[in-house]
Structure formats: structure tokens, C-alpha cells
mmCIF file of C-alpha atoms and ligand atoms in Angstrom:
data_model
loop_
_atom_site.group_PDB
_atom_site.id
_atom_site.type_symbol
_atom_site.label_atom_id
_atom_site.label_comp_id
_atom_site.label_asym_id
_atom_site.label_seq_id
_atom_site.Cartn_x
_atom_site.Cartn_y
_atom_site.Cartn_z
ATOM 1 C CA MET A 1 1.685 174.660 5.536
ATOM 2 C CA THR A 2 1.699 170.993 4.683
ATOM 3 C CA ASN A 3 -1.974 171.175 3.744
ATOM 4 C CA HIS A 4 -1.464 174.052 1.417
ATOM 5 C CA GLY A 5 -1.104 172.070 -1.777
ATOM 6 C CA GLY A 6 -4.102 169.931 -0.906
ATOM 7 C CA GLU A 7 -6.282 172.944 -0.238
ATOM 8 C CA ARG A 8 -5.282 174.542 -3.491
ATOM 9 C CA GLN A 9 -6.084 171.323 -5.314
ATOM 10 C CA GLU A 10 -9.508 171.208 -3.663
ATOM 11 C CA GLN A 11 -10.312 174.766 -4.702
ATOM 12 C CA HIS A 12 -9.165 173.926 -8.175
ATOM 13 C CA THR A 13 -11.436 170.900 -8.383
ATOM 14 C CA GLY A 14 -14.387 172.836 -6.996
ATOM 15 C CA ALA A 15 -13.870 175.579 -9.540
ATOM 16 C CA ARG A 16 -13.759 173.154 -12.438
ATOM 17 C CA TRP A 17 -17.049 171.479 -11.518
ATOM 18 C CA GLU A 18 -20.275 173.379 -12.064
ATOM 19 C CA ARG A 19 -23.004 172.634 -9.514
ATOM 20 C CA LEU A 20 -26.359 172.126 -11.274
ATOM 21 C CA ALA A 21 -28.484 171.052 -8.278
ATOM 22 C CA PRO A 22 -27.678 169.650 -4.826
ATOM 23 C CA GLY A 23 -25.448 166.605 -5.386
ATOM 24 C CA VAL A 24 -25.431 167.105 -9.156
ATOM 25 C CA ALA A 25 -22.428 168.576 -10.972
ATOM 26 C CA ARG A 26 -20.717 168.606 -14.325
ATOM 27 C CA ARG A 27 -17.363 169.532 -15.759
ATOM 28 C CA ARG A 28 -16.331 170.598 -19.252
ATOM 29 C CA LEU A 29 -13.192 168.693 -20.166
ATOM 30 C CA PRO A 30 -10.243 170.167 -22.064
ATOM 31 C CA GLY A 31 -9.469 169.185 -25.619
ATOM 32 C CA TRP A 32 -12.824 168.298 -27.146
ATOM 33 C CA ASP A 33 -14.932 170.174 -24.568
ATOM 34 C CA ALA A 34 -16.837 166.996 -23.755
ATOM 35 C CA THR A 35 -19.034 166.997 -20.665
ATOM 36 C CA THR A 36 -18.669 164.664 -17.724
ATOM 37 C CA GLY A 37 -21.354 164.635 -15.051
ATOM 38 C CA ALA A 38 -21.679 163.381 -11.481
ATOM 39 C CA VAL A 39 -24.785 162.558 -9.428
ATOM 40 C CA ALA A 40 -24.295 161.707 -5.760
ATOM 41 C CA GLY A 41 -26.527 159.600 -3.532
ATOM 42 C CA GLU A 42 -25.658 158.475 -0.026
ATOM 43 C CA ALA A 43 -24.103 155.185 -1.129
ATOM 44 C CA GLY A 44 -22.128 156.288 -4.146
ATOM 45 C CA VAL A 45 -21.835 158.445 -7.214
ATOM 46 C CA LEU A 46 -22.990 157.987 -10.789
ATOM 47 C CA VAL A 47 -20.591 159.436 -13.366
ATOM 48 C CA VAL A 48 -22.045 160.324 -16.773
ATOM 49 C CA ASP A 49 -19.420 159.860 -19.522
ATOM 50 C CA THR A 50 -15.783 159.272 -18.685
ATOM 51 C CA GLY A 51 -13.676 161.604 -20.816
ATOM 52 C CA ALA A 52 -11.511 161.183 -23.894
ATOM 53 C CA THR A 53 -8.441 159.468 -22.419
ATOM 54 C CA LEU A 54 -7.511 157.142 -19.576
ATOM 55 C CA GLY A 55 -5.804 160.130 -17.940
ATOM 56 C CA GLU A 56 -8.998 162.191 -18.081
ATOM 57 C CA GLY A 57 -10.931 159.279 -16.623
ATOM 58 C CA ALA A 58 -8.481 159.001 -13.726
ATOM 59 C CA GLU A 59 -8.725 162.739 -13.092
ATOM 60 C CA ILE A 60 -12.536 162.624 -13.086
ATOM 61 C CA GLU A 61 -12.479 159.651 -10.671
ATOM 62 C CA ARG A 62 -10.190 161.498 -8.260
ATOM 63 C CA GLU A 63 -12.087 164.788 -8.474
ATOM 64 C CA VAL A 64 -15.490 163.190 -7.940
ATOM 65 C CA ARG A 65 -14.211 161.414 -4.828
ATOM 66 C CA GLU A 66 -12.856 164.754 -3.627
ATOM 67 C CA LEU A 67 -16.144 166.575 -4.316
ATOM 68 C CA PHE A 68 -18.500 164.075 -2.689
ATOM 69 C CA GLY A 69 -16.312 161.892 -0.456
ATOM 70 C CA LEU A 70 -17.912 158.808 -1.999
ATOM 71 C CA PRO A 71 -16.782 156.177 -4.494
ATOM 72 C CA VAL A 72 -17.999 156.104 -8.081
ATOM 73 C CA THR A 73 -20.326 153.099 -8.095
ATOM 74 C CA HIS A 74 -22.039 153.601 -11.450
ATOM 75 C CA ILE A 75 -21.127 154.876 -14.913
ATOM 76 C CA ALA A 76 -23.646 155.837 -17.596
ATOM 77 C CA LEU A 77 -22.339 156.254 -21.135
ATOM 78 C CA THR A 78 -24.525 158.570 -23.217
ATOM 79 C CA HIS A 79 -23.123 157.110 -26.447
ATOM 80 C CA GLY A 80 -20.099 155.393 -27.883
ATOM 81 C CA HIS A 81 -17.920 158.200 -29.232
ATOM 82 C CA PHE A 82 -14.322 158.218 -28.035
ATOM 83 C CA ASP A 83 -14.510 161.544 -26.190
ATOM 84 C CA HIS A 84 -17.283 160.143 -23.960
ATOM 85 C CA VAL A 85 -16.068 156.582 -23.270
ATOM 86 C CA PHE A 86 -12.267 156.341 -23.387
ATOM 87 C CA GLY A 87 -11.794 157.055 -19.662
ATOM 88 C CA THR A 88 -14.044 154.240 -18.396
ATOM 89 C CA ALA A 89 -11.208 151.887 -17.416
ATOM 90 C CA ALA A 90 -10.185 154.375 -14.699
ATOM 91 C CA PHE A 91 -13.325 153.486 -12.667
ATOM 92 C CA ALA A 92 -12.522 150.019 -11.376
ATOM 93 C CA GLY A 93 -15.491 148.286 -9.793
ATOM 94 C CA ALA A 94 -18.163 150.668 -11.105
ATOM 95 C CA ALA A 95 -21.175 149.177 -12.888
ATOM 96 C CA VAL A 96 -21.139 150.481 -16.462
ATOM 97 C CA TRP A 97 -24.469 151.202 -18.166
ATOM 98 C CA GLY A 98 -25.268 152.070 -21.763
ATOM 99 C CA ALA A 99 -28.106 151.862 -24.259
ATOM 100 C CA ALA A 100 -28.937 148.453 -25.729
ATOM 101 C CA GLY A 101 -26.522 147.672 -28.542
ATOM 102 C CA LEU A 102 -23.767 149.971 -27.302
ATOM 103 C CA ALA A 103 -21.498 147.166 -26.074
ATOM 104 C CA ALA A 104 -21.487 145.492 -29.464
ATOM 105 C CA GLY A 105 -21.127 148.858 -31.184
ATOM 106 C CA LEU A 106 -17.905 149.814 -29.388
ATOM 107 C CA VAL A 107 -15.137 148.790 -31.765
ATOM 108 C CA PRO A 108 -11.696 149.666 -30.341
ATOM 109 C CA ALA A 109 -9.943 150.074 -33.716
ATOM 110 C CA GLU A 110 -12.663 152.413 -35.022
ATOM 111 C CA LEU A 111 -12.614 154.540 -31.888
ATOM 112 C CA ARG A 112 -8.831 154.755 -32.015
ATOM 113 C CA GLU A 113 -8.952 155.927 -35.630
ATOM 114 C CA ASP A 114 -11.644 158.495 -34.808
ATOM 115 C CA ALA A 115 -9.635 159.823 -31.874
ATOM 116 C CA VAL A 116 -6.484 160.227 -33.967
ATOM 117 C CA ARG A 117 -8.467 161.869 -36.753
ATOM 118 C CA TYR A 118 -9.763 164.370 -34.187
ATOM 119 C CA GLY A 119 -6.217 165.148 -33.053
ATOM 120 C CA MET A 120 -5.485 162.763 -30.194
ATOM 121 C CA ASP A 121 -1.922 161.604 -29.656
ATOM 122 C CA ALA A 122 -1.656 158.180 -31.334
ATOM 123 C CA ARG A 123 -0.193 156.521 -28.250
ATOM 124 C CA ASP A 124 -2.943 157.876 -25.968
ATOM 125 C CA ALA A 125 -5.544 156.676 -28.448
ATOM 126 C CA ALA A 126 -4.005 153.210 -28.689
ATOM 127 C CA GLY A 127 -3.808 152.893 -24.889
ATOM 128 C CA ALA A 128 -7.417 153.961 -24.401
ATOM 129 C CA ALA A 129 -8.652 151.665 -27.174
ATOM 130 C CA ALA A 130 -6.754 148.719 -25.678
ATOM 131 C CA GLY A 131 -8.382 149.366 -22.299
ATOM 132 C CA LEU A 132 -11.868 150.059 -23.663
ATOM 133 C CA VAL A 133 -14.634 148.953 -21.280
ATOM 134 C CA ALA A 134 -17.959 147.906 -22.773
ATOM 135 C CA PRO A 135 -21.093 148.379 -20.666
ATOM 136 C CA GLY A 136 -22.037 145.316 -18.665
ATOM 137 C CA HIS A 137 -25.586 146.639 -18.203
ATOM 138 C CA GLU A 138 -27.712 147.663 -21.147
ATOM 139 C CA VAL A 139 -30.935 149.659 -21.164
ATOM 140 C CA ALA A 140 -33.518 148.533 -23.699
ATOM 141 C CA ASP A 141 -36.041 151.217 -22.808
ATOM 142 C CA GLU A 142 -35.573 152.658 -19.360
ATOM 143 C CA ALA A 143 -33.780 151.743 -16.127
ATOM 144 C CA GLU A 144 -33.651 153.293 -12.673
ATOM 145 C CA LEU A 145 -30.521 153.423 -10.538
ATOM 146 C CA ASP A 146 -30.754 153.732 -6.766
ATOM 147 C CA LEU A 147 -27.727 155.633 -5.452
ATOM 148 C CA GLY A 148 -28.887 155.567 -1.825
ATOM 149 C CA GLY A 149 -30.540 158.134 0.401
ATOM 150 C CA GLY A 150 -33.565 158.390 -1.871
ATOM 151 C CA ARG A 151 -31.522 159.447 -4.889
ATOM 152 C CA ARG A 152 -32.928 157.729 -7.927
ATOM 153 C CA VAL A 153 -31.751 158.414 -11.444
ATOM 154 C CA ARG A 154 -33.461 157.343 -14.662
ATOM 155 C CA LEU A 155 -31.540 156.101 -17.702
ATOM 156 C CA ILE A 156 -33.523 156.379 -20.915
ATOM 157 C CA ALA A 157 -32.515 154.664 -24.157
ATOM 158 C CA LEU A 158 -33.437 156.863 -27.100
ATOM 159 C CA GLY A 159 -32.468 154.574 -29.972
ATOM 160 C CA ALA A 160 -30.373 155.941 -32.820
ATOM 161 C CA ALA A 161 -30.210 159.712 -33.338
ATOM 162 C CA HIS A 162 -26.826 161.437 -32.838
ATOM 163 C CA SER A 163 -25.214 157.988 -32.665
ATOM 164 C CA GLY A 164 -26.423 154.424 -33.070
ATOM 165 C CA HIS A 165 -27.190 154.051 -29.344
ATOM 166 C CA ASP A 166 -28.087 157.256 -27.506
ATOM 167 C CA LEU A 167 -28.887 157.332 -23.801
ATOM 168 C CA ALA A 168 -30.142 160.228 -21.670
ATOM 169 C CA VAL A 169 -29.805 160.521 -17.897
ATOM 170 C CA LEU A 170 -32.635 162.180 -15.969
ATOM 171 C CA VAL A 171 -32.100 163.341 -12.400
ATOM 172 C CA PRO A 172 -35.592 164.203 -11.131
ATOM 173 C CA GLY A 173 -36.124 167.556 -9.448
ATOM 174 C CA ASP A 174 -36.469 167.510 -5.699
ATOM 175 C CA GLY A 175 -37.778 170.045 -3.206
ATOM 176 C CA GLY A 176 -37.409 173.059 -5.453
ATOM 177 C CA ALA A 177 -34.191 171.835 -7.092
ATOM 178 C CA PRO A 178 -34.556 171.592 -10.857
ATOM 179 C CA ALA A 179 -34.516 168.327 -12.764
ATOM 180 C CA VAL A 180 -31.266 167.801 -14.650
ATOM 181 C CA VAL A 181 -31.109 166.055 -18.014
ATOM 182 C CA PHE A 182 -27.742 164.871 -19.312
ATOM 183 C CA CYS A 183 -28.364 164.867 -23.054
ATOM 184 C CA GLY A 184 -25.105 163.519 -24.464
ATOM 185 C CA ASP A 185 -24.447 164.847 -27.956
ATOM 186 C CA LEU A 186 -28.144 164.981 -28.808
ATOM 187 C CA VAL A 187 -27.674 168.605 -27.739
ATOM 188 C CA GLU A 188 -24.608 170.762 -28.329
ATOM 189 C CA GLU A 189 -24.215 174.331 -27.191
ATOM 190 C CA SER A 190 -20.641 175.176 -28.197
ATOM 191 C CA GLY A 191 -21.115 174.275 -31.860
ATOM 192 C CA GLU A 192 -23.456 172.714 -34.391
ATOM 193 C CA PRO A 193 -24.647 169.216 -33.439
ATOM 194 C CA GLN A 194 -22.349 166.711 -35.146
ATOM 195 C CA ALA A 195 -23.948 164.113 -37.400
ATOM 196 C CA GLY A 196 -21.413 161.443 -38.369
ATOM 197 C CA PRO A 197 -21.874 158.233 -40.354
ATOM 198 C CA ASP A 198 -23.564 156.499 -37.392
ATOM 199 C CA ALA A 199 -26.197 159.244 -36.922
ATOM 200 C CA ALA A 200 -29.884 158.693 -37.700
ATOM 201 C CA PRO A 201 -30.905 162.262 -38.616
ATOM 202 C CA ALA A 202 -34.535 161.421 -39.360
ATOM 203 C CA ALA A 203 -35.016 160.215 -35.773
ATOM 204 C CA TRP A 204 -33.123 163.050 -34.053
ATOM 205 C CA PRO A 205 -35.941 165.613 -33.655
ATOM 206 C CA ALA A 206 -38.214 162.954 -32.099
ATOM 207 C CA ALA A 207 -35.449 162.011 -29.644
ATOM 208 C CA LEU A 208 -35.281 165.663 -28.559
ATOM 209 C CA ASP A 209 -39.081 165.750 -28.198
ATOM 210 C CA ARG A 210 -38.725 162.808 -25.820
ATOM 211 C CA LEU A 211 -35.982 164.594 -23.847
ATOM 212 C CA LEU A 212 -38.175 167.689 -23.524
ATOM 213 C CA ALA A 213 -41.103 165.579 -22.340
ATOM 214 C CA LEU A 214 -38.896 163.909 -19.735
ATOM 215 C CA GLY A 215 -37.315 167.055 -18.354
ATOM 216 C CA GLY A 216 -40.148 169.535 -18.834
ATOM 217 C CA ASP A 217 -39.875 173.292 -19.157
ATOM 218 C CA ASP A 218 -37.909 173.914 -15.966
ATOM 219 C CA ALA A 219 -35.128 171.327 -16.228
ATOM 220 C CA VAL A 220 -31.454 172.096 -16.695
ATOM 221 C CA TYR A 221 -30.342 170.439 -19.939
ATOM 222 C CA VAL A 222 -26.661 169.495 -20.059
ATOM 223 C CA PRO A 223 -25.287 169.180 -23.591
ATOM 224 C CA GLY A 224 -22.486 166.839 -24.598
ATOM 225 C CA HIS A 225 -20.433 169.902 -25.498
ATOM 226 C CA GLY A 226 -20.917 173.437 -24.192
ATOM 227 C CA ALA A 227 -22.769 175.313 -21.478
ATOM 228 C CA ALA A 228 -25.903 174.021 -19.768
ATOM 229 C CA VAL A 229 -29.074 175.230 -21.511
ATOM 230 C CA ASP A 230 -32.823 175.456 -20.947
ATOM 231 C CA ALA A 231 -35.828 173.812 -22.595
ATOM 232 C CA ARG A 232 -36.222 176.702 -24.985
ATOM 233 C CA PHE A 233 -32.696 176.194 -26.356
ATOM 234 C CA VAL A 234 -33.337 172.461 -26.797
ATOM 235 C CA ARG A 235 -36.620 173.176 -28.597
ATOM 236 C CA GLU A 236 -34.925 175.643 -30.933
ATOM 237 C CA GLN A 237 -32.118 173.180 -31.649
ATOM 238 C CA ARG A 238 -34.733 170.489 -32.309
ATOM 239 C CA ASN A 239 -36.437 172.721 -34.864
ATOM 240 C CA ALA A 240 -33.123 173.671 -36.488
ATOM 241 C CA LEU A 241 -32.178 169.990 -36.823
ATOM 242 C CA ALA A 242 -35.589 169.204 -38.300
ATOM 243 C CA ARG A 243 -35.037 171.911 -40.926
ATOM 244 C CA ARG A 244 -31.434 170.813 -41.549
ATOM 245 C CA PHE A 245 -32.413 167.176 -42.081
ATOM 246 C CA GLY A 246 -35.746 167.874 -43.807
ATOM 247 C CA VAL A 247 -37.908 166.112 -41.224
ATOM 248 C CA SER A 248 -40.772 167.403 -39.102
HETATM 249 ZN ZN1 ZN B 1 -20.808 162.180 -30.043
#
């Protein structure tokens, strides 16, 4: 009986996380429907994006430990919008990676204002902004993380497209398991891709071409918001963005 609550919690966690390939999972977070991802090696886990609040970050940290029985050793931030980076402080000791320029581009006051404008409680936003963690490791072009047990993950800096500093995470396919590409907000499934003042629309279609070349036709593409999609969806979204922004 004493284990009952724990078991229920475990089932709950398992149900919230969608398994994409062996050792690769993602969860859609409440509120802004942002994606967080997890990739496990034998030595530790890489978490992709950390949620919109410190509380979400803490929940992700606890759930990932529960799912894989390993600590979170690495964080990759796909870009610097509040709903993807505000939970980072919950992962003490993890190495935080982002695209070159992201650290300088993370301005706490701007992120706090954005979060409040998008409906976050002002106190939550202020707390998360005060605890904002900038990446200590930046990717100029590409980097490879070794998570142990042969699990290698590629981080690819894509320049400015959806944001000023977009980064994709490629988990290569292995033994019949599909490759998984965490796209950040370069791809959205649950709504139209959002182009704010920091977007570089003219470069966006080319960034998606690069993602498609990296993942290939059979990869699982994980959008920043919404359900996982296939290469065909990404290609169609690429063409729609090209039309929308008047580029080829
Ligand atoms: Zn975004």
C-alpha cells in the first residue's frame, strides 16, 4: 500500500512522455504546449528545452530521472524564447548548450515581458527571469555530445530563422530505430509557425532544407509545439513559409 502513490506517479509520468525511439522521448508541456525532449545514454541524459517556468523545469528534471534512472548531464536549448529556456535553473550541474550568440541574446527583462504578455503570472515570470541560465557552451556550426554507451547526439546551429539563434538536435537512427530531429520552433504542428521581431524569415526555408537533409525522409521530426511529424509535413511547412515570406 505504501508504494501505491509512487506507482501511480510513475504511470502518470510514463503516460505524459511519448517514446520516439529507444531512449528518446518527449513531452508536450501545459500552458504554451512547448516541447521538452530527453535522450538517454548510459552515463546521463540530454534534455532538449527546459519548459516555461522554474516549476516546469523541476518537474521535467524529476520525471526524466524517473524515466531513465539517470541524471540530466546535458541541456540543449533550441532557441531563446521564454517557453523553452525558463526552466534551466532546475538542472543543477548540467552542461548547458546553445547556438553561438544565444548567451548574449538572452535578456532577462525582455523574456520576462514576453512571458507576461503571453499570459504568465508576473511573479513566476520574474522568478524565472531572475534565475535565467545562459548556455556555457555555444555551437558555432556543429557539436557532438557523447552520452555514454555509444549514444552520440549532434547539435547543429542553424543561424537566424525562427529566432536569432536556432539550434537543432539530431539523434541518429540506430539498428532500425528512426533518427529523431528536435526542431525547436522552426517547425510547429499545433499552429502556424510564429515569426516575431527576432525572426529572419528570408533564411527560414533554407534552415528547414538543412533539417530535412540532416534527418532524411524517415526521421521523426519533433516540433517546438504540437505532435511529432514526418519529413513530408516539414517539407510542406517549408514551402508554405517560403510562400508566406516571398522567398524560394
Ligand atoms: Zn520560439
